[in-house]
XYZ file of C-alpha atoms in Angstrom:
670
model
C 26.395 5.893 -35.397
C 25.417 9.021 -33.456
C 23.917 8.342 -30.046
C 20.166 9.102 -30.159
C 19.012 12.148 -28.212
C 16.556 11.892 -25.334
C 13.812 13.753 -27.283
C 14.171 11.227 -30.133
C 13.857 8.313 -27.735
C 10.891 9.836 -25.928
C 9.109 10.611 -29.204
C 9.531 6.999 -30.368
C 8.290 5.594 -27.058
C 5.220 7.850 -26.890
C 4.276 6.922 -30.452
C 4.650 3.220 -29.618
C 2.174 3.333 -26.723
C -0.281 5.479 -28.687
C 0.122 8.471 -26.403
C 0.619 12.189 -26.858
C 3.893 13.874 -25.996
C 3.378 16.579 -23.379
C 5.669 19.389 -22.176
C 5.579 18.122 -18.591
C 6.643 14.660 -19.715
C 9.585 16.093 -21.667
C 10.676 18.182 -18.675
C 10.399 15.156 -16.418
C 12.422 12.905 -18.743
C 15.177 15.520 -19.025
C 15.322 15.997 -15.241
C 15.421 12.231 -14.605
C 18.221 11.796 -17.158
C 20.189 14.614 -15.520
C 19.787 13.082 -12.031
C 20.887 9.666 -13.318
C 23.916 11.135 -15.088
C 25.201 13.119 -12.106
C 24.164 10.609 -9.420
C 21.862 13.051 -7.632
C 18.385 12.672 -6.126
C 15.139 14.015 -7.568
C 11.564 14.422 -6.324
C 9.237 14.978 -9.266
C 5.547 15.764 -9.054
C 3.796 14.823 -12.284
C 0.067 15.393 -12.376
C -2.494 12.951 -13.760
C -2.216 12.649 -17.534
C 1.444 13.650 -17.716
C 2.597 10.185 -18.761
C 5.112 9.877 -15.936
C 5.836 6.185 -16.546
C 7.513 6.991 -19.859
C 8.982 10.098 -18.259
C 11.242 7.856 -16.193
C 11.355 4.631 -18.256
C 12.906 6.237 -21.351
C 15.913 7.809 -19.533
C 16.251 4.614 -17.474
C 16.475 2.443 -20.599
C 18.863 4.899 -22.263
C 21.115 4.745 -19.194
C 22.275 1.218 -19.988
C 23.048 -0.023 -16.459
C 20.597 -1.719 -14.110
C 17.721 0.380 -12.773
C 15.221 -0.778 -10.140
C 11.680 0.605 -10.400
C 9.555 0.208 -7.258
C 5.790 0.822 -7.273
C 3.092 0.670 -4.600
C 0.231 -0.942 -6.506
C -0.221 -4.136 -8.463
C -2.041 -2.206 -11.196
C 0.998 -0.071 -11.987
C 3.397 -3.035 -11.828
C 1.288 -4.879 -14.372
C 0.984 -1.796 -16.583
C 4.761 -1.386 -16.631
C 5.610 -5.034 -17.318
C 2.725 -5.947 -19.626
C 2.191 -2.704 -21.554
C 4.694 0.139 -21.161
C 7.995 -1.754 -21.088
C 7.368 -4.200 -23.974
C 6.205 -1.424 -26.299
C 8.932 0.992 -25.217
C 11.695 -1.588 -25.609
C 10.437 -2.456 -29.104
C 10.334 1.233 -30.039
C 13.799 2.042 -28.668
C 15.548 -1.075 -29.950
C 16.429 0.369 -33.414
C 17.650 3.634 -31.860
C 19.625 2.125 -28.962
C 21.003 -0.732 -31.123
C 20.282 -3.130 -28.254
C 17.207 -4.718 -26.698
C 17.133 -4.052 -22.945
C 15.803 -6.901 -20.801
C 13.274 -6.265 -18.035
C 11.879 -8.433 -15.253
C 9.449 -8.371 -12.320
C 10.625 -9.374 -8.842
C 8.422 -9.812 -5.767
C 8.691 -11.332 -2.309
C 8.973 -15.127 -2.117
C 5.431 -15.632 -0.781
C 4.044 -14.256 -4.068
C 5.303 -17.327 -5.946
C 3.945 -20.866 -5.980
C 6.126 -23.215 -3.905
C 6.522 -26.572 -5.666
C 7.657 -28.252 -2.459
C 4.446 -27.232 -0.702
C 2.387 -28.160 -3.726
C 3.786 -31.695 -4.049
C 4.796 -32.596 -0.498
C 2.026 -30.953 1.513
C 1.809 -28.424 4.332
C 3.385 -28.918 7.773
C 0.593 -29.090 10.329
C 0.537 -28.004 13.945
C -1.418 -30.903 15.396
C 0.425 -33.898 13.981
C 3.806 -35.092 12.825
C 4.712 -34.869 9.181
C 2.845 -33.078 6.438
C -0.763 -33.126 5.448
C -2.090 -33.366 1.912
C -4.201 -30.279 1.519
C -5.764 -31.622 -1.670
C -7.114 -34.698 0.081
C -8.189 -32.829 3.207
C -10.231 -30.146 1.439
C -13.614 -31.258 0.142
C -13.541 -30.976 -3.663
C -16.919 -29.194 -3.600
C -15.800 -26.566 -1.058
C -14.417 -23.191 -2.124
C -11.029 -24.124 -0.638
C -11.032 -27.479 -2.409
C -11.904 -25.915 -5.751
C -9.189 -23.281 -5.326
C -6.569 -25.922 -4.515
C -7.505 -28.043 -7.516
C -7.225 -24.963 -9.739
C -3.799 -24.242 -8.275
C -2.613 -27.781 -8.994
C -3.764 -27.515 -12.622
C -2.284 -24.028 -12.948
C 1.071 -25.238 -11.653
C 1.440 -27.376 -14.794
C 0.753 -24.408 -17.082
C 2.335 -21.335 -15.501
C 5.773 -20.132 -16.477
C 6.046 -17.563 -13.687
C 4.318 -19.130 -10.670
C 3.348 -15.550 -9.788
C 0.054 -15.397 -7.901
C -0.996 -12.301 -9.811
C -0.834 -14.221 -13.100
C -3.591 -16.566 -11.874
C -6.988 -15.311 -13.026
C -9.439 -15.419 -11.476
C -7.532 -15.388 -8.196
C -7.860 -17.673 -5.191
C -8.442 -16.981 -1.507
C -5.584 -16.088 0.836
C -6.255 -19.321 2.709
C -5.811 -21.416 -0.435
C -2.671 -19.549 -1.488
C -1.100 -20.037 1.956
C -1.271 -23.804 1.353
C 1.026 -23.561 -1.672
C 3.412 -20.723 -0.754
C 6.146 -20.042 1.796
C 7.726 -16.985 3.376
C 11.448 -16.383 2.987
C 11.959 -17.684 6.544
C 10.076 -20.915 5.816
C 11.875 -21.622 2.539
C 14.266 -24.573 2.630
C 16.646 -22.879 0.204
C 17.283 -23.934 -3.382
C 20.270 -26.127 -2.503
C 18.330 -28.167 0.088
C 14.980 -28.363 -1.695
C 14.170 -31.242 -4.041
C 12.451 -28.713 -6.309
C 15.143 -26.031 -6.103
C 16.079 -26.298 -9.781
C 12.474 -25.570 -10.811
C 11.693 -22.983 -8.108
C 9.628 -20.080 -9.469
C 10.981 -17.599 -6.906
C 14.584 -18.531 -7.711
C 13.925 -18.256 -11.441
C 12.463 -14.770 -10.901
C 15.639 -13.778 -9.039
C 17.817 -15.106 -11.843
C 15.818 -13.167 -14.433
C 16.218 -10.036 -12.340
C 19.999 -10.485 -12.224
C 20.102 -10.426 -16.035
C 17.694 -7.510 -16.531
C 18.436 -3.826 -17.029
C 15.067 -2.802 -15.607
C 13.793 -4.633 -12.519
C 10.210 -3.812 -11.505
C 9.424 -4.507 -7.854
C 7.220 -3.183 -5.054
C 7.734 -0.863 -2.104
C 7.534 -3.743 0.373
C 10.430 -5.662 -1.191
C 12.407 -2.432 -1.425
C 11.822 -1.930 2.315
C 12.902 -5.492 3.126
C 16.037 -4.996 1.050
C 16.828 -1.841 3.045
C 15.865 -3.059 6.522
C 17.109 -6.624 6.699
C 20.630 -6.051 5.441
C 20.688 -9.238 3.345
C 20.119 -7.974 -0.216
C 17.097 -9.359 -2.028
C 17.343 -6.975 -4.994
C 20.191 -7.212 -7.511
C 22.925 -4.567 -7.374
C 21.837 -1.305 -9.000
C 23.033 2.267 -9.208
C 19.676 3.910 -9.956
C 16.410 3.527 -8.033
C 13.111 4.955 -9.277
C 10.246 5.001 -6.783
C 6.859 5.571 -8.403
C 3.764 6.283 -6.298
C 6.352 7.673 -3.892
C 3.728 9.270 -1.631
C 3.073 5.714 -0.371
C 6.687 4.820 0.419
C 6.853 5.932 4.069
C 3.690 4.041 5.040
C 4.827 0.876 3.206
C 8.269 0.961 4.844
C 6.628 1.569 8.231
C 4.400 -1.459 7.625
C 7.361 -3.714 6.870
C 9.203 -2.407 9.945
C 6.205 -3.018 12.241
C 6.199 -6.098 14.478
C 3.134 -7.791 15.924
C 2.432 -10.390 18.604
C -0.932 -12.105 19.073
C -1.932 -14.983 21.376
C -2.838 -17.084 18.332
C 0.539 -16.484 16.716
C 2.416 -17.380 19.925
C 0.372 -20.540 20.554
C 0.882 -21.610 16.949
C 4.649 -21.237 17.337
C 4.538 -23.334 20.528
C 2.541 -26.106 18.827
C 4.837 -26.195 15.805
C 7.935 -26.475 17.968
C 6.547 -28.975 20.505
C 7.311 -32.174 18.582
C 10.761 -31.079 17.458
C 12.305 -30.251 20.837
C 12.691 -31.886 24.229
C 9.789 -31.798 26.652
C 11.415 -29.238 28.950
C 11.918 -26.678 26.157
C 8.405 -27.286 24.795
C 6.826 -26.837 28.242
C 8.785 -23.629 28.844
C 7.455 -22.085 25.636
C 3.908 -23.303 26.229
C 3.895 -21.851 29.771
C 5.221 -18.532 28.485
C 2.569 -18.517 25.737
C -0.209 -19.087 28.281
C 1.102 -16.281 30.494
C 1.186 -13.891 27.528
C -2.361 -14.839 26.515
C -3.714 -14.186 30.030
C -2.284 -10.678 30.004
C -3.639 -9.962 26.528
C -7.144 -10.755 27.843
C -6.787 -8.025 30.467
C -4.946 -5.292 28.587
C -6.608 -2.036 27.557
C -6.164 -0.606 24.052
C -3.755 2.253 23.563
C -0.117 3.254 23.492
C 2.217 1.797 26.109
C 4.728 4.570 26.771
C 6.158 2.321 29.467
C 5.730 -1.449 29.383
C 3.701 -2.577 32.445
C 5.783 -4.704 34.778
C 3.680 -7.849 34.426
C 3.688 -7.584 30.622
C 7.445 -6.992 30.675
C 7.985 -10.186 32.678
C 5.685 -12.139 30.346
C 7.576 -10.904 27.278
C 10.966 -11.720 28.832
C 9.709 -15.226 29.617
C 8.489 -15.545 26.035
C 11.779 -14.267 24.596
C 13.865 -16.606 26.765
C 11.651 -19.609 26.008
C 11.920 -18.897 22.277
C 15.711 -18.692 22.600
C 15.779 -22.104 24.293
C 13.540 -23.626 21.608
C 15.593 -22.142 18.760
C 18.743 -23.765 20.191
C 16.917 -27.049 20.783
C 15.471 -27.163 17.251
C 18.978 -26.834 15.865
C 20.344 -29.595 18.100
C 17.754 -32.359 17.641
C 16.759 -34.643 14.811
C 13.746 -36.933 14.563
C 13.726 -39.296 11.585
C 10.109 -40.256 12.342
C 8.914 -36.820 11.192
C 7.985 -36.864 7.528
C 9.902 -34.241 5.504
C 11.544 -33.109 8.711
C 13.428 -30.211 7.108
C 10.202 -28.507 6.016
C 8.487 -29.072 9.373
C 11.588 -27.793 11.198
C 11.906 -24.727 8.963
C 8.276 -23.718 9.484
C 8.539 -24.151 13.254
C 11.795 -22.209 13.378
C 10.290 -19.350 11.345
C 7.322 -19.088 13.727
C 9.439 -19.152 16.886
C 12.026 -16.698 15.536
C 9.276 -14.252 14.596
C 7.848 -14.344 18.135
C 11.334 -14.040 19.644
C 12.280 -11.031 17.537
C 9.172 -9.005 18.399
C 9.266 -9.934 22.110
C 12.940 -8.952 22.324
C 12.327 -5.685 20.484
C 9.556 -4.673 22.907
C 11.582 -5.754 25.968
C 14.617 -3.774 24.805
C 12.408 -0.682 24.699
C 14.112 1.536 22.143
C 13.205 5.217 22.452
C 12.727 5.163 18.673
C 9.939 2.558 18.850
C 6.238 3.006 19.605
C 4.448 0.116 21.353
C 0.692 -0.203 21.599
C -2.086 -2.670 22.318
C -5.058 -3.191 20.014
C -8.264 -5.166 20.390
C -10.472 -5.827 17.368
C -13.870 -7.423 17.214
C -13.651 -11.222 17.695
C -13.899 -13.055 14.391
C -15.644 -16.218 15.570
C -16.887 -18.238 18.512
C -15.251 -19.114 21.803
C -12.214 -20.639 20.107
C -11.411 -17.213 18.685
C -12.153 -15.128 21.804
C -8.822 -13.350 21.823
C -7.959 -13.492 18.144
C -8.455 -9.724 17.922
C -5.902 -8.835 20.629
C -2.465 -7.782 19.452
C 0.666 -6.080 20.731
C 2.347 -3.975 18.057
C 5.658 -2.166 17.791
C 6.594 0.275 15.024
C 9.388 2.770 14.426
C 8.658 6.317 15.577
C 10.034 7.399 12.197
C 11.577 5.698 9.184
C 13.270 8.873 7.948
C 16.675 7.963 9.384
C 16.470 4.466 7.949
C 15.551 5.793 4.509
C 18.272 8.453 4.573
C 20.906 5.860 5.465
C 19.738 2.922 3.351
C 18.016 4.518 0.372
C 20.041 7.591 -0.528
C 23.554 6.543 0.461
C 25.041 4.886 -2.617
C 22.728 5.344 -5.596
C 20.744 7.946 -7.479
C 17.102 7.969 -6.331
C 14.195 9.409 -8.302
C 10.857 9.664 -6.495
C 7.766 10.316 -8.624
C 4.101 10.857 -7.803
C 1.143 13.063 -8.606
C 1.247 14.289 -4.984
C 4.631 15.163 -3.484
C 4.347 18.939 -3.231
C 2.347 19.672 -0.089
C 1.562 23.196 1.049
C 3.478 24.598 -1.912
C 6.844 22.836 -1.532
C 8.525 19.425 -1.324
C 10.096 19.833 2.123
C 7.309 18.080 4.067
C 7.565 14.906 2.005
C 11.358 15.289 1.897
C 11.541 15.364 5.711
C 9.499 12.138 5.957
C 12.083 10.519 3.656
C 15.016 11.688 5.784
C 15.991 14.592 3.534
C 16.981 18.004 4.865
C 15.204 21.050 3.358
C 16.021 21.504 -0.313
C 19.304 23.372 -0.791
C 20.753 22.460 2.623
C 24.529 22.046 2.428
C 26.576 19.481 4.361
C 28.980 16.583 3.885
C 26.499 13.960 5.128
C 23.385 15.641 3.735
C 21.934 13.994 0.598
C 21.567 16.632 -2.109
C 18.250 16.712 -3.909
C 15.906 18.926 -5.818
C 12.171 18.916 -6.391
C 10.369 19.782 -9.608
C 6.677 20.078 -10.419
C 6.152 19.388 -14.116
C 2.466 20.255 -13.889
C -0.435 18.542 -15.599
C -1.864 18.689 -19.123
C -5.274 19.419 -17.586
C -6.647 22.937 -17.115
C -7.840 22.480 -13.540
C -9.317 25.984 -13.176
C -11.571 25.419 -16.204
C -12.303 21.742 -15.540
C -12.996 21.698 -11.827
C -14.423 23.607 -8.868
C -13.252 23.289 -5.256
C -16.276 23.946 -3.062
C -16.044 24.283 0.723
C -19.347 24.129 2.606
C -18.444 26.981 4.943
C -21.995 27.252 6.327
C -21.941 23.763 7.904
C -21.296 23.311 11.617
C -17.745 22.389 12.579
C -17.584 18.568 12.570
C -17.229 16.910 15.963
C -15.531 13.567 16.353
C -18.050 10.799 15.618
C -20.880 13.288 16.147
C -24.236 13.361 14.356
C -23.921 15.556 11.239
C -27.467 16.004 10.041
C -26.555 19.234 8.238
C -23.763 17.441 6.344
C -26.178 14.709 5.220
C -28.655 17.364 4.031
C -25.885 19.049 2.025
C -24.692 15.742 0.569
C -28.240 14.837 -0.490
C -28.704 18.136 -2.323
C -25.335 17.894 -4.062
C -26.029 14.363 -5.318
C -29.436 15.415 -6.607
C -27.896 18.380 -8.428
C -25.208 16.157 -9.952
C -27.684 13.466 -11.030
C -25.762 10.834 -9.074
C -22.202 10.588 -10.480
C -20.732 10.917 -6.963
C -17.656 9.460 -5.291
C -18.062 9.887 -1.537
C -14.764 9.853 0.358
C -15.247 9.457 4.104
C -12.735 9.792 6.901
C -14.092 6.675 8.642
C -15.907 3.511 7.620
C -18.592 4.263 10.178
C -19.232 7.619 8.501
C -19.516 5.982 5.077
C -21.934 3.343 6.379
C -24.184 5.869 8.138
C -24.294 8.128 5.072
C -25.077 5.221 2.727
C -27.869 3.968 4.980
C -29.437 7.429 5.335
C -29.191 8.455 1.672
C -30.480 5.141 0.368
C -33.774 5.955 2.067
C -33.731 9.660 1.120
C -32.857 9.375 -2.584
C -33.598 5.790 -3.677
C -33.494 6.854 -7.332
C -29.687 7.050 -7.073
C -28.102 3.638 -6.311
C -25.450 3.920 -3.578
C -22.630 1.391 -3.535
C -20.726 0.913 -0.266
C -17.170 -0.264 0.175
C -17.064 -3.712 1.764
C -20.342 -4.924 0.261
C -18.505 -6.186 -2.843
C -14.879 -6.436 -3.926
C -13.268 -3.100 -4.685
C -12.844 -4.057 -8.352
C -16.546 -4.890 -8.721
C -17.596 -1.694 -6.958
C -15.491 0.506 -9.252
C -16.683 -1.402 -12.336
C -20.348 -0.941 -11.366
C -19.783 2.714 -10.438
C -18.236 3.438 -13.833
C -20.987 1.576 -15.708
C -23.971 3.608 -14.443
C -23.684 7.425 -14.240
C -26.594 7.641 -11.764
C -24.677 5.529 -9.248
C -22.769 6.808 -6.218
C -19.876 5.041 -4.498
C -19.131 5.619 -0.793
C -16.097 4.382 1.078
C -12.936 5.189 2.965
C -9.153 4.960 2.641
C -8.629 2.796 -0.470
C -11.113 4.924 -2.433
C -9.198 8.125 -1.681
C -6.317 6.741 -3.746
C -7.539 3.791 -5.806
C -10.289 5.016 -8.157
C -9.633 5.887 -11.800
C -12.984 6.578 -13.487
C -12.716 9.189 -16.252
C -15.885 10.436 -17.895
C -19.401 11.279 -16.715
C -19.694 8.640 -13.973
C -17.548 10.679 -11.580
C -18.380 14.382 -11.715
C -18.715 15.045 -7.991
C -16.100 14.037 -5.423
C -17.228 14.649 -1.840
C -15.011 14.612 1.266
C -17.072 14.475 4.456
C -14.313 16.124 6.499
C -10.602 16.819 6.554
C -8.992 13.368 7.037
C -6.771 14.070 10.025
C -5.511 10.951 11.814
C -7.582 9.975 14.844
C -6.319 11.617 18.045
C -5.995 8.174 19.630
C -3.896 6.748 16.766
C -0.866 5.538 18.770
C 1.752 5.909 16.057
C 0.594 9.248 14.663
C 0.161 10.800 18.109
C 3.615 9.563 19.153
C 5.188 11.042 16.030
C 3.385 14.325 16.618
C 4.591 14.497 20.244
C 8.170 13.723 19.177
C 8.152 16.698 16.789
C 6.753 18.950 19.530
C 9.359 17.745 22.046
C 12.041 18.694 19.506
C 10.612 22.221 19.292
C 8.655 21.779 16.050
C 4.985 22.048 15.125
C 3.791 18.479 15.546
C 0.301 19.139 14.228
C 1.541 20.616 10.948
C 4.408 18.128 10.507
C 2.299 15.032 11.111
C -1.485 15.535 11.180
C -1.753 18.295 8.568
C 0.765 16.609 6.257
C -1.165 13.328 6.523
C -4.440 15.120 5.711
C -2.913 17.133 2.850
C -1.591 14.008 1.175
C -4.932 12.202 1.385
C -6.889 15.246 0.216
C -4.552 15.744 -2.748
C -5.008 12.112 -3.695
C -8.771 12.282 -3.191
C -9.183 15.474 -5.226
C -7.161 13.810 -7.983
C -10.029 11.355 -8.542
C -12.107 14.085 -10.259
C -10.178 15.023 -13.408
C -8.773 11.930 -15.107
C -9.103 13.026 -18.770
C -9.094 16.246 -20.766
C -12.886 16.204 -21.160
C -13.717 15.695 -17.480
C -15.665 18.399 -15.630
C -16.895 18.475 -12.059
C -16.738 19.557 -8.430
C -14.677 18.549 -5.409
C -16.880 19.342 -2.406
C -15.335 19.445 1.075
C -18.095 19.368 3.701
C -15.859 20.733 6.435
C -15.820 24.465 7.127
C -12.304 24.282 8.594
C -10.784 24.229 5.099
C -12.094 27.790 4.703
C -11.845 29.052 8.299
C -8.879 27.394 10.036
C -5.336 28.778 9.877
C -4.060 25.528 8.371
C -6.698 25.657 5.624
C -4.414 27.565 3.251
C -1.748 24.854 3.611
C -4.263 22.150 2.734
C -5.702 24.100 -0.213
C -2.189 24.724 -1.567
C -1.729 20.946 -1.690
C -4.740 20.427 -3.982
C -5.031 20.880 -7.758
C -5.569 24.507 -8.730
C -9.357 24.288 -9.074
C -11.592 27.364 -9.187
C -12.522 27.975 -5.533
C -15.862 28.945 -4.003
C -17.961 28.703 -0.843
C -21.198 29.651 -2.670
C -23.508 26.633 -2.374
C -26.087 27.929 -4.887
C -23.465 28.531 -7.545
C -22.123 24.992 -7.055
C -25.600 23.476 -7.425
C -26.135 25.410 -10.655
C -22.751 24.287 -11.974
C -23.474 20.654 -11.135
C -26.862 20.871 -12.865
C -25.218 22.266 -16.013
C -22.549 19.523 -15.976
C -25.233 16.865 -15.441
C -27.358 18.203 -18.324
C -24.358 18.244 -20.678
C -23.476 14.661 -19.705
C -27.050 13.480 -20.304
C -27.118 15.197 -23.690
C -23.840 13.498 -24.668
C -25.206 10.129 -23.519
C -28.395 10.631 -25.561
C -26.388 11.525 -28.669
C -24.188 8.461 -28.205
C -27.262 6.219 -27.940
C -28.818 7.809 -31.041
C -25.686 7.141 -33.066
């Protein structure tokens, strides 16, 4: 039988999911297949509505060998595993003459731990384990969540937290899950044969397509011990998020609460001398954290350095002592020991990393608002350490021995892929060299006609925004725009404080338009309510810039209060910017402008989500029109029709609002 062509396979898959084949999707599928076949690397920008999931799934399934697909969001993981892959596999089965298997794989803490469920949770204050089901009042929220988890454990086939609906609190889930460090291991655990996490790993070993997340991909790259099955092709969707997710995994943190918890857990498993040494070191660290001032620590203060060395050495002593002692009086000693060891090792690793003082690390101190009474006075103090850059790590670990395809709606910033490529450790496209990963970038476009469907409006007449300053003129402009649009507004703010102030002010100015504010309800509820009532506005910050998908008349005005540059006092961003400048580059453009361009591209992408959508992206920051870097930022956005004419924008919004109301009235009449 003749091998089916890629167009045949793509046509069958698109028909199976009820979609429409688009030129950009065909181009993407052909480029992905070519990269897989020749073992090269590809960055592909596929705009909203392209159907990029099938654009990479079809060539991946046709390939025949194992492919790992890593995504950033739970929503896309679920879409792939519950919708796209089952339908695509069914559609391709007759053509491929085989039925490819697929599986989802996540970090261990995402799966229910049967040992924790049945044997209890090791506690800090007493020997043995405590029965969380008995300790939690059955009428409390925690008690109800735990009872649901116990019932669910008898029904679930996956043990995956995300399959439990409705979900439970983080506190409840922590009672029935373990980290990889806390896990006893399948061979030592009484429930190893039934372990959900181990079963997920076994399914992944047998699958052609393994769907995972960016965090697990980062752990696989950073920690050396492989957690993903061997594969020769890696597809990273939502690839604009990869650098921040890898940075998050590679970031270490020390807090007084964390250190004291480690000392308590170890105290009853080691000799008194070792326990006292760690407790003394923990107290010394906590005293210094009370006094420290927020900000980057370019050099570790001498007293903090001594405290961290004492902490590191005490942890080393305890780790050796835990391995050398046994206490039969401790119930389920292996579990108690494993939890204590995980806590102490975590403290040791971060303390040692800060003490060693790598030039490639950034160390800073943070203090957040206390979360409770006197017992929690210093819970908001933390010492953090993060890599100056993850580009070298990604170049070495990601691109070395497999074909990598990176896909997103926003990878081409300022007109090319080199900015994103540099953050991933890739030299400029076309650079030759023996140790230089070869790659190419393609933009397959979007099925939407952005110039006809959307307007980019810059409020050039507004005063230049000052950091955290009063922007009365911006609030006046925002009020008028919302009135012209008849509500229907997604307000994207560069800070939570800005969103809160705007919501408070506009609720009193225009009470006829309900204003929802991020943080007042769950994000899912906010988006649901925003979509349900076209007169409603939704204000918020970071997660709204990237996480809202509301096609139709409920979102016809997207407002950005100002260009979302990182804060000047952001320790990691400012350190990265300085490093570029010290190397002779333009730190502002490489770091701050790239960060802003990516967020603005994502934010502007909230406007047009379907072929019938119409509306305006309004940027209430004159710098997009007047600053030298404005052209770079505009080149990163969809190709909307551009204007600075406020009256024309109001008229356009009024026309769009009237058309939407007419359509709503017709729908009601029918």
